[in-house]
Amino acid sequence: MAQAPLQPARGTHDLIGAEFRRHHHVIETARRIATLYGFEEWATPIFEDTRVFSRGLGDTSDVVSKEMYSFEDRGGESVTLRPENTAGVCRALVSNGLTQANLPRKVFYAGPMFRYERPQKGRYRQFHQIGIEVLGAAEPLADAEVIACGWHIQQELGIEEGTVLEINTLGDGPSRDAYRAALVAYFTRHRDALSAESQARLEKNPLRIVDSKDPKDRALVAGAPTILEHLTEEAAGFYAAVKRHLAAFGVPFRENPRIVRGLDYYSHTAFEFVTDRLGAQGTVMGGGRYNGLVEEMGGPPTPSVGWAAGVERLSLLLEAGDLTPPAPRPVAIIPVGEAAEAPAINVLQSLREHGVVAEIAYKGNTKRRMERANKVSAGAAVILGDDELADGMAVVKNLEDGSQHRVPLTDLLRALAETGVVESAAQAMLNLVLEEEFGAGDEDAEDGEQR
């Protein structure tokens, strides 16, 4: 009996075709923009000592208590597949002895994360994140620049009209102490109306009640005090400076006093980019200031700020906006007969070296090779028969309109460019090659300098 075909593990998925192109486009766009802002890319291990995350996320957090993939390795050590990467980046700063020199460090990362949770649209058990961290900067300008970089990435992706930046402040230590006391007093009066989970949080971490998704809790949270009523003068000044800098960066925002972070090392700025285009999964990018996390990893006090964004959710916004990058349209090389294959390979590699996407079918007669060209959505075909090769020529066929003509092999790049179907990503390279190989008139060159 034939066995059923194997499927991806629950909560994972394959990235193929248009989905992969969106995924790749998100990461490459983020990488490019982060580089413009002075971020360097780090890659930390996919699994870490479990203490990296239990310290970094807190033993009472949902991630640590319910969602981490933790196990003992063969040496009896407890390791965990990373559920997020901020803790790993902070650990790397300490482990590599980078806490004293060349601060602040500006770090970009991209890669897979793992959480055991109920799979749903845009949320998987293996998912992917991009993120940036500024390690060792205490100034509100750092907070604003981090946010501006995230906004710039969304603009480059073309999804900024579908997202809104919401910001809040968590204040400094005295502000948080006063706010925590106010929350305890308020929720204690309504204890019986809280969910069981929030009743437990009231004793351990009352700020997390403000972020509860339980409908019973949400009704009470609407009337709860906000931290804005308990800010010290210094904390209020920091928050005002962040908003002032965001305006200077040209980043629109709205204030949301219900954005909180439950752990003590978070302070001052907290923010989320949210959307109503993804159903319940409304947050596409979120972060804030975490001045105590490096210290949790065994390093010195190191004020830091950053954000993370789900690649899958950003990809869904690309899909919703019909912004999927097109698949490359190659040039198909068609040798006519076995003797033409070696010259065809030379042409194939020459095109690739000049930045043109090119394909050749591995077998078949001319008809079969042309059928293959259509299957891979080739935009043009270069046909090389005995007569053409003897004359140093090739037939260039536009597969969109069916027109074709013979051209000298030395003029092949220009002929392909004139078809208008050469992959756009190669067009700039082609222009340079054409200018170098065939020259440009003095009048054109002078006109180019003026522009």
Tab-separated table of C-alpha atoms in Angstrom:
chain	number	residue	atom	x	y	z
A	1	MET	CA	0.000	0.000	0.000
A	2	ALA	CA	1.355	3.358	-0.995
A	3	GLN	CA	2.046	5.685	1.896
A	4	ALA	CA	0.416	9.090	2.054
A	5	PRO	CA	2.781	11.868	0.938
A	6	LEU	CA	4.495	13.704	3.750
A	7	GLN	CA	3.289	17.194	4.582
A	8	PRO	CA	5.006	20.129	6.346
A	9	ALA	CA	4.814	19.961	10.132
A	10	ARG	CA	1.802	21.777	11.556
A	11	GLY	CA	2.428	25.494	11.772
A	12	THR	CA	5.117	25.515	9.083
A	13	HIS	CA	4.854	26.188	5.381
A	14	ASP	CA	6.906	26.146	2.212
A	15	LEU	CA	7.902	29.383	0.507
A	16	ILE	CA	7.516	28.857	-3.232
A	17	GLY	CA	6.835	31.043	-6.252
A	18	ALA	CA	5.088	34.352	-5.625
A	19	GLU	CA	5.094	33.797	-1.854
A	20	PHE	CA	8.849	33.403	-1.817
A	21	ARG	CA	9.309	36.481	-4.015
A	22	ARG	CA	7.289	38.561	-1.552
A	23	HIS	CA	9.237	37.116	1.391
A	24	HIS	CA	12.583	37.780	-0.281
A	25	HIS	CA	11.531	41.272	-1.317
A	26	VAL	CA	10.610	42.204	2.268
A	27	ILE	CA	13.965	41.056	3.652
A	28	GLU	CA	16.081	42.561	0.885
A	29	THR	CA	14.228	45.882	1.061
A	30	ALA	CA	14.648	46.010	4.837
A	31	ARG	CA	18.324	45.081	4.547
A	32	ARG	CA	18.932	47.829	1.991
A	33	ILE	CA	17.149	50.560	3.948
A	34	ALA	CA	18.717	49.516	7.268
A	35	THR	CA	22.125	49.811	5.623
A	36	LEU	CA	21.291	53.392	4.619
A	37	TYR	CA	20.638	54.128	8.304
A	38	GLY	CA	24.014	52.741	9.348
A	39	PHE	CA	22.915	49.325	10.628
A	40	GLU	CA	25.199	46.328	10.231
A	41	GLU	CA	23.765	42.830	9.946
A	42	TRP	CA	24.340	40.242	12.661
A	43	ALA	CA	23.375	36.572	12.556
A	44	THR	CA	22.922	34.816	15.894
A	45	PRO	CA	22.271	31.074	16.409
A	46	ILE	CA	18.780	29.721	15.819
A	47	PHE	CA	18.943	28.037	19.224
A	48	GLU	CA	20.335	29.432	22.450
A	49	ASP	CA	20.818	28.482	26.080
A	50	THR	CA	17.263	28.559	27.448
A	51	ARG	CA	18.317	31.136	30.047
A	52	VAL	CA	18.800	33.723	27.284
A	53	PHE	CA	15.046	33.786	26.779
A	54	SER	CA	13.844	33.024	30.302
A	55	ARG	CA	15.892	36.010	31.483
A	56	GLY	CA	15.060	38.149	28.497
A	57	LEU	CA	11.325	37.478	28.300
A	58	GLY	CA	10.517	36.682	31.935
A	59	ASP	CA	9.351	33.367	33.366
A	60	THR	CA	5.747	34.596	33.619
A	61	SER	CA	5.428	35.688	29.988
A	62	ASP	CA	3.247	33.670	27.639
A	63	VAL	CA	6.214	33.063	25.358
A	64	VAL	CA	8.305	31.446	28.090
A	65	SER	CA	5.494	29.651	29.919
A	66	LYS	CA	3.514	28.413	26.906
A	67	GLU	CA	5.198	28.910	23.540
A	68	MET	CA	8.939	28.130	23.607
A	69	TYR	CA	10.406	25.077	21.889
A	70	SER	CA	12.780	24.014	24.676
A	71	PHE	CA	14.523	20.664	25.023
A	72	GLU	CA	17.582	19.007	26.501
A	73	ASP	CA	20.338	18.256	24.048
A	74	ARG	CA	22.422	15.092	24.246
A	75	GLY	CA	24.727	16.754	26.729
A	76	GLY	CA	21.853	17.467	29.112
A	77	GLU	CA	21.876	21.223	28.426
A	78	SER	CA	18.547	23.028	28.093
A	79	VAL	CA	18.389	24.821	24.747
A	80	THR	CA	15.559	26.717	23.064
A	81	LEU	CA	14.746	27.530	19.462
A	82	ARG	CA	14.691	31.308	19.448
A	83	PRO	CA	11.165	32.753	19.815
A	84	GLU	CA	12.525	36.257	19.073
A	85	ASN	CA	15.937	37.760	18.427
A	86	THR	CA	16.383	40.831	20.626
A	87	ALA	CA	17.588	38.713	23.547
A	88	GLY	CA	20.018	36.872	21.266
A	89	VAL	CA	21.437	40.136	19.912
A	90	CYS	CA	21.946	41.451	23.453
A	91	ARG	CA	23.584	38.179	24.463
A	92	ALA	CA	25.884	38.439	21.419
A	93	LEU	CA	26.899	41.960	22.433
A	94	VAL	CA	27.987	40.667	25.834
A	95	SER	CA	29.487	37.343	24.660
A	96	ASN	CA	31.672	39.053	22.076
A	97	GLY	CA	32.981	41.705	24.453
A	98	LEU	CA	31.342	44.595	22.605
A	99	THR	CA	29.743	46.386	25.536
A	100	GLN	CA	32.505	48.954	26.034
A	101	ALA	CA	33.745	49.934	22.562
A	102	ASN	CA	32.178	51.716	19.617
A	103	LEU	CA	28.775	52.233	21.187
A	104	PRO	CA	26.133	52.627	20.063
A	105	ARG	CA	26.002	49.465	17.974
A	106	LYS	CA	23.337	49.506	15.275
A	107	VAL	CA	22.271	45.978	14.369
A	108	PHE	CA	19.963	44.571	11.680
A	109	TYR	CA	18.866	40.926	11.621
A	110	ALA	CA	16.605	38.640	9.603
A	111	GLY	CA	15.713	34.995	10.066
A	112	PRO	CA	13.366	32.298	11.356
A	113	MET	CA	11.840	32.264	14.859
A	114	PHE	CA	9.828	29.540	16.587
A	115	ARG	CA	6.786	29.634	18.867
A	116	TYR	CA	4.365	26.882	19.759
A	117	GLU	CA	1.026	28.599	19.272
A	118	ARG	CA	-2.176	28.083	17.339
A	119	PRO	CA	-1.406	28.588	13.640
A	120	GLN	CA	-3.513	31.215	11.894
A	121	LYS	CA	-3.285	33.592	8.968
A	122	GLY	CA	0.058	35.357	9.043
A	123	ARG	CA	1.194	33.460	12.141
A	124	TYR	CA	3.117	30.194	12.038
A	125	ARG	CA	5.081	28.085	14.492
A	126	GLN	CA	8.130	28.714	12.362
A	127	PHE	CA	7.900	32.314	11.262
A	128	HIS	CA	10.365	34.942	10.130
A	129	GLN	CA	11.300	38.342	11.448
A	130	ILE	CA	13.350	41.332	10.463
A	131	GLY	CA	14.498	43.677	13.186
A	132	ILE	CA	16.861	46.442	14.191
A	133	GLU	CA	18.436	47.286	17.539
A	134	VAL	CA	20.409	50.330	18.663
A	135	LEU	CA	22.525	49.146	21.590
A	136	GLY	CA	24.074	51.753	23.854
A	137	ALA	CA	22.088	54.921	23.070
A	138	ALA	CA	20.029	56.660	25.769
A	139	GLU	CA	18.823	59.623	23.711
A	140	PRO	CA	15.254	60.046	22.413
A	141	LEU	CA	16.655	60.734	18.945
A	142	ALA	CA	17.644	57.047	18.773
A	143	ASP	CA	14.041	56.013	19.460
A	144	ALA	CA	12.774	58.291	16.704
A	145	GLU	CA	15.363	57.150	14.174
A	146	VAL	CA	14.580	53.490	14.852
A	147	ILE	CA	10.907	54.178	14.163
A	148	ALA	CA	11.748	56.284	11.095
A	149	CYS	CA	13.776	53.405	9.659
A	150	GLY	CA	10.787	51.075	10.074
A	151	TRP	CA	8.516	53.628	8.408
A	152	HIS	CA	11.003	54.065	5.543
A	153	ILE	CA	11.035	50.294	4.948
A	154	GLN	CA	7.248	50.272	4.733
A	155	GLN	CA	7.345	53.189	2.300
A	156	GLU	CA	9.830	51.357	0.095
A	157	LEU	CA	7.561	48.292	0.161
A	158	GLY	CA	4.596	50.491	-0.806
A	159	ILE	CA	2.450	49.442	2.180
A	160	GLU	CA	2.669	52.590	4.321
A	161	GLU	CA	-0.879	53.695	3.517
A	162	GLY	CA	-2.165	50.483	5.072
A	163	THR	CA	-0.387	50.879	8.429
A	164	VAL	CA	-0.594	53.353	11.308
A	165	LEU	CA	2.091	54.083	13.901
A	166	GLU	CA	0.793	54.050	17.475
A	167	ILE	CA	3.113	55.216	20.255
A	168	ASN	CA	3.104	55.414	24.026
A	169	THR	CA	5.583	55.949	26.828
A	170	LEU	CA	6.322	53.558	29.663
A	171	GLY	CA	8.094	56.324	31.571
A	172	ASP	CA	11.077	55.899	33.840
A	173	GLY	CA	11.311	53.819	37.024
A	174	PRO	CA	9.444	56.232	39.331
A	175	SER	CA	6.749	56.734	36.686
A	176	ARG	CA	6.231	53.004	36.345
A	177	ASP	CA	6.138	52.470	40.104
A	178	ALA	CA	3.401	55.085	40.465
A	179	TYR	CA	1.507	53.675	37.497
A	180	ARG	CA	1.768	50.110	38.780
A	181	ALA	CA	0.363	51.167	42.142
A	182	ALA	CA	-2.537	52.960	40.414
A	183	LEU	CA	-3.301	49.884	38.303
A	184	VAL	CA	-3.240	47.569	41.313
A	185	ALA	CA	-5.641	49.850	43.175
A	186	TYR	CA	-7.983	50.076	40.194
A	187	PHE	CA	-8.046	46.399	39.224
A	188	THR	CA	-8.278	45.267	42.847
A	189	ARG	CA	-11.598	47.095	43.049
A	190	HIS	CA	-12.758	45.090	40.022
A	191	ARG	CA	-10.952	41.849	40.807
A	192	ASP	CA	-14.002	39.593	40.538
A	193	ALA	CA	-14.719	40.866	37.017
A	194	LEU	CA	-11.215	40.025	35.755
A	195	SER	CA	-10.377	36.845	33.868
A	196	ALA	CA	-8.603	34.159	35.888
A	197	GLU	CA	-5.368	34.869	34.032
A	198	SER	CA	-5.532	38.581	34.790
A	199	GLN	CA	-6.320	37.903	38.440
A	200	ALA	CA	-3.006	36.026	38.608
A	201	ARG	CA	-1.283	38.871	36.778
A	202	LEU	CA	-2.611	41.353	39.317
A	203	GLU	CA	-0.243	39.868	41.863
A	204	LYS	CA	2.780	39.382	39.612
A	205	ASN	CA	2.660	41.850	36.716
A	206	PRO	CA	-0.368	44.191	36.646
A	207	LEU	CA	0.845	46.050	33.547
A	208	ARG	CA	0.153	42.951	31.464
A	209	ILE	CA	-3.555	43.222	32.260
A	210	VAL	CA	-3.642	46.377	30.148
A	211	ASP	CA	-2.549	44.265	27.156
A	212	SER	CA	-5.074	41.456	27.787
A	213	LYS	CA	-7.126	40.273	24.816
A	214	ASP	CA	-9.885	38.762	26.998
A	215	PRO	CA	-13.196	40.600	26.324
A	216	LYS	CA	-13.966	40.776	30.080
A	217	ASP	CA	-10.624	42.430	30.737
A	218	ARG	CA	-10.890	44.793	27.770
A	219	ALA	CA	-14.046	46.346	29.193
A	220	LEU	CA	-12.250	47.117	32.455
A	221	VAL	CA	-9.060	48.304	30.775
A	222	ALA	CA	-11.041	50.995	28.964
A	223	GLY	CA	-11.582	52.769	32.293
A	224	ALA	CA	-8.158	52.069	33.802
A	225	PRO	CA	-5.699	54.887	34.575
A	226	THR	CA	-2.980	55.600	32.001
A	227	ILE	CA	0.707	56.137	32.579
A	228	LEU	CA	0.459	59.657	31.158
A	229	GLU	CA	-1.145	60.672	34.452
A	230	HIS	CA	1.912	59.431	36.395
A	231	LEU	CA	4.938	60.589	34.388
A	232	THR	CA	7.804	62.336	36.098
A	233	GLU	CA	8.972	65.591	34.568
A	234	GLU	CA	12.004	63.854	33.084
A	235	ALA	CA	9.922	61.054	31.532
A	236	ALA	CA	7.428	63.524	30.103
A	237	GLY	CA	10.293	65.474	28.564
A	238	PHE	CA	11.741	62.327	26.975
A	239	TYR	CA	8.360	61.445	25.462
A	240	ALA	CA	7.896	64.976	24.131
A	241	ALA	CA	11.337	64.826	22.508
A	242	VAL	CA	10.534	61.521	20.770
A	243	LYS	CA	7.358	63.003	19.303
A	244	ARG	CA	9.210	66.129	18.239
A	245	HIS	CA	11.876	64.066	16.460
A	246	LEU	CA	9.252	61.895	14.749
A	247	ALA	CA	7.703	65.040	13.326
A	248	ALA	CA	11.122	66.115	12.052
A	249	PHE	CA	11.577	62.706	10.383
A	250	GLY	CA	8.154	63.132	8.773
A	251	VAL	CA	6.658	60.049	10.440
A	252	PRO	CA	2.916	60.359	11.195
A	253	PHE	CA	1.674	58.797	14.432
A	254	ARG	CA	-1.157	58.635	16.911
A	255	GLU	CA	-0.872	58.148	20.641
A	256	ASN	CA	-2.234	54.984	22.227
A	257	PRO	CA	-1.876	54.938	26.037
A	258	ARG	CA	-2.823	51.226	26.108
A	259	ILE	CA	0.438	50.031	24.546
A	260	VAL	CA	2.463	48.509	27.390
A	261	ARG	CA	5.389	46.175	27.986
A	262	GLY	CA	5.254	44.002	31.070
A	263	LEU	CA	8.916	43.602	32.002
A	264	ASP	CA	10.799	46.014	34.231
A	265	TYR	CA	13.694	46.610	31.856
A	266	TYR	CA	11.357	48.243	29.317
A	267	SER	CA	11.118	52.011	29.679
A	268	HIS	CA	10.069	55.141	27.832
A	269	THR	CA	9.052	54.542	24.213
A	270	ALA	CA	6.716	51.718	23.184
A	271	PHE	CA	5.257	51.593	19.693
A	272	GLU	CA	3.455	49.441	17.138
A	273	PHE	CA	2.669	49.760	13.455
A	274	VAL	CA	-0.847	48.354	13.106
A	275	THR	CA	-3.186	47.598	10.222
A	276	ASP	CA	-6.808	46.605	9.747
A	277	ARG	CA	-6.025	44.631	6.582
A	278	LEU	CA	-4.991	41.377	8.280
A	279	GLY	CA	-7.949	40.652	10.521
A	280	ALA	CA	-7.032	39.906	14.119
A	281	GLN	CA	-3.318	39.951	13.329
A	282	GLY	CA	-3.147	43.729	13.316
A	283	THR	CA	0.435	44.415	14.465
A	284	VAL	CA	3.032	44.213	11.701
A	285	MET	CA	5.962	45.900	13.465
A	286	GLY	CA	6.513	46.663	17.138
A	287	GLY	CA	9.200	47.622	19.580
A	288	GLY	CA	10.418	50.098	22.115
A	289	ARG	CA	13.146	50.995	24.560
A	290	TYR	CA	14.655	48.320	26.807
A	291	ASN	CA	17.326	49.809	29.044
A	292	GLY	CA	17.947	46.739	31.203
A	293	LEU	CA	18.110	43.755	28.860
A	294	VAL	CA	21.862	43.773	28.219
A	295	GLU	CA	22.346	43.825	31.984
A	296	GLU	CA	20.095	40.755	32.233
A	297	MET	CA	22.559	39.006	29.903
A	298	GLY	CA	25.442	39.720	32.270
A	299	GLY	CA	26.641	42.960	30.704
A	300	PRO	CA	26.802	46.497	32.072
A	301	PRO	CA	23.785	48.837	31.990
A	302	THR	CA	23.287	49.547	28.278
A	303	PRO	CA	20.317	51.656	27.157
A	304	SER	CA	18.861	50.230	23.936
A	305	VAL	CA	15.907	50.515	21.591
A	306	GLY	CA	14.648	48.517	18.620
A	307	TRP	CA	11.810	46.789	16.814
A	308	ALA	CA	10.897	43.515	15.149
A	309	ALA	CA	8.511	42.878	12.265
A	310	GLY	CA	6.894	39.707	10.971
A	311	VAL	CA	7.963	38.978	7.412
A	312	GLU	CA	4.844	36.884	6.794
A	313	ARG	CA	2.558	39.747	7.800
A	314	LEU	CA	4.435	42.288	5.704
A	315	SER	CA	4.232	39.824	2.811
A	316	LEU	CA	0.468	39.574	3.248
A	317	LEU	CA	0.249	43.358	2.951
A	318	LEU	CA	2.209	43.156	-0.300
A	319	GLU	CA	-0.219	40.533	-1.554
A	320	ALA	CA	-3.252	42.579	-0.482
A	321	GLY	CA	-1.871	45.615	-2.305
A	322	ASP	CA	-1.081	43.624	-5.460
A	323	LEU	CA	2.595	44.439	-4.897
A	324	THR	CA	4.093	40.996	-5.477
A	325	PRO	CA	7.398	41.357	-7.364
A	326	PRO	CA	7.112	39.814	-10.830
A	327	ALA	CA	8.919	36.588	-11.628
A	328	PRO	CA	11.988	37.084	-13.804
A	329	ARG	CA	11.369	36.696	-17.532
A	330	PRO	CA	14.432	34.960	-18.906
A	331	VAL	CA	15.887	34.920	-22.380
A	332	ALA	CA	15.675	31.396	-23.777
A	333	ILE	CA	18.671	30.133	-25.756
A	334	ILE	CA	17.543	27.717	-28.480
A	335	PRO	CA	20.295	25.663	-30.165
A	336	VAL	CA	19.146	24.014	-33.393
A	337	GLY	CA	20.901	20.675	-33.494
A	338	GLU	CA	23.608	19.128	-31.348
A	339	ALA	CA	26.441	21.030	-33.019
A	340	ALA	CA	24.914	24.324	-31.906
A	341	GLU	CA	24.878	23.434	-28.201
A	342	ALA	CA	28.483	24.426	-27.439
A	343	PRO	CA	28.178	27.876	-29.083
A	344	ALA	CA	24.770	28.240	-27.401
A	345	ILE	CA	26.373	27.675	-24.007
A	346	ASN	CA	28.904	30.415	-24.769
A	347	VAL	CA	26.068	32.823	-25.579
A	348	LEU	CA	24.140	31.687	-22.490
A	349	GLN	CA	27.047	32.408	-20.143
A	350	SER	CA	27.912	35.679	-21.839
A	351	LEU	CA	24.366	36.951	-21.257
A	352	ARG	CA	24.452	35.865	-17.611
A	353	GLU	CA	27.797	37.577	-17.083
A	354	HIS	CA	26.189	40.788	-18.343
A	355	GLY	CA	23.296	40.567	-15.904
A	356	VAL	CA	20.679	38.985	-18.178
A	357	VAL	CA	18.552	36.115	-16.843
A	358	ALA	CA	19.008	33.320	-19.394
A	359	GLU	CA	17.868	29.697	-19.672
A	360	ILE	CA	18.548	26.734	-21.932
A	361	ALA	CA	16.497	23.547	-22.157
A	362	TYR	CA	18.566	20.442	-21.444
A	363	LYS	CA	17.161	18.368	-24.308
A	364	GLY	CA	14.652	18.266	-27.140
A	365	ASN	CA	14.244	19.474	-30.670
A	366	THR	CA	13.596	23.095	-31.543
A	367	LYS	CA	9.843	22.750	-30.984
A	368	ARG	CA	10.289	21.193	-27.526
A	369	ARG	CA	12.816	23.817	-26.528
A	370	MET	CA	10.446	26.580	-27.585
A	371	GLU	CA	7.683	24.949	-25.539
A	372	ARG	CA	10.033	25.014	-22.550
A	373	ALA	CA	10.708	28.718	-23.197
A	374	ASN	CA	6.979	29.413	-22.998
A	375	LYS	CA	6.638	27.372	-19.787
A	376	VAL	CA	9.278	29.477	-18.029
A	377	SER	CA	7.618	32.681	-19.340
A	378	ALA	CA	10.636	33.691	-21.370
A	379	GLY	CA	10.308	37.128	-22.919
A	380	ALA	CA	12.607	36.477	-25.854
A	381	ALA	CA	14.379	33.593	-27.556
A	382	VAL	CA	17.814	33.530	-29.158
A	383	ILE	CA	17.806	30.856	-31.871
A	384	LEU	CA	21.171	29.514	-33.021
A	385	GLY	CA	21.200	27.270	-36.102
A	386	ASP	CA	24.036	26.159	-38.369
A	387	ASP	CA	23.387	28.918	-40.883
A	388	GLU	CA	23.276	31.624	-38.224
A	389	LEU	CA	26.447	30.431	-36.533
A	390	ALA	CA	28.295	30.214	-39.848
A	391	ASP	CA	27.440	33.860	-40.444
A	392	GLY	CA	28.108	34.986	-36.844
A	393	MET	CA	24.407	35.720	-36.456
A	394	ALA	CA	21.471	34.746	-34.241
A	395	VAL	CA	17.702	34.957	-34.601
A	396	VAL	CA	16.114	37.054	-31.838
A	397	LYS	CA	12.419	36.273	-31.392
A	398	ASN	CA	10.118	38.431	-29.276
A	399	LEU	CA	7.880	35.876	-27.557
A	400	GLU	CA	5.271	38.503	-26.735
A	401	ASP	CA	4.405	39.577	-30.262
A	402	GLY	CA	6.048	36.795	-32.302
A	403	SER	CA	8.287	39.129	-34.319
A	404	GLN	CA	11.824	37.981	-35.084
A	405	HIS	CA	14.911	39.105	-36.977
A	406	ARG	CA	18.518	38.129	-37.518
A	407	VAL	CA	21.192	40.123	-35.735
A	408	PRO	CA	24.977	39.837	-35.459
A	409	LEU	CA	26.073	38.052	-32.277
A	410	THR	CA	28.165	41.108	-31.473
A	411	ASP	CA	24.937	43.139	-31.433
A	412	LEU	CA	22.914	40.643	-29.392
A	413	LEU	CA	22.662	42.679	-26.191
A	414	ARG	CA	21.358	45.704	-28.040
A	415	ALA	CA	18.837	43.597	-29.962
A	416	LEU	CA	17.526	42.020	-26.769
A	417	ALA	CA	17.230	45.429	-25.121
A	418	GLU	CA	15.249	46.695	-28.095
A	419	THR	CA	12.678	43.911	-27.723
A	420	GLY	CA	11.622	45.551	-24.458
A	421	VAL	CA	11.283	42.175	-22.739
A	422	VAL	CA	14.709	41.893	-21.138
A	423	GLU	CA	14.342	41.547	-17.360
A	424	SER	CA	14.158	45.063	-15.941
A	425	ALA	CA	16.639	44.258	-13.188
A	426	ALA	CA	19.264	43.735	-15.878
A	427	GLN	CA	18.426	46.884	-17.810
A	428	ALA	CA	20.837	49.185	-15.974
A	429	MET	CA	23.616	46.639	-16.460
A	430	LEU	CA	22.721	46.375	-20.131
A	431	ASN	CA	22.865	50.125	-20.565
A	432	LEU	CA	26.352	50.213	-19.094
A	433	VAL	CA	27.488	47.287	-21.228
A	434	LEU	CA	26.048	48.827	-24.385
A	435	GLU	CA	27.766	52.109	-23.693
A	436	GLU	CA	31.104	50.387	-23.018
A	437	GLU	CA	30.938	47.984	-25.957
A	438	PHE	CA	29.262	50.122	-28.602
A	439	GLY	CA	29.942	53.665	-27.351
A	440	ALA	CA	27.647	56.640	-27.064
A	441	GLY	CA	27.664	59.755	-29.205
A	442	ASP	CA	29.307	62.869	-27.822
A	443	GLU	CA	25.969	64.643	-27.873
A	444	ASP	CA	24.346	61.899	-25.760
A	445	ALA	CA	27.238	61.875	-23.313
A	446	GLU	CA	27.088	65.626	-22.850
A	447	ASP	CA	23.322	65.454	-22.332
A	448	GLY	CA	23.829	62.752	-19.700
A	449	GLU	CA	26.303	64.898	-17.790
A	450	GLN	CA	23.850	67.790	-17.708
A	451	ARG	CA	21.118	65.583	-16.219
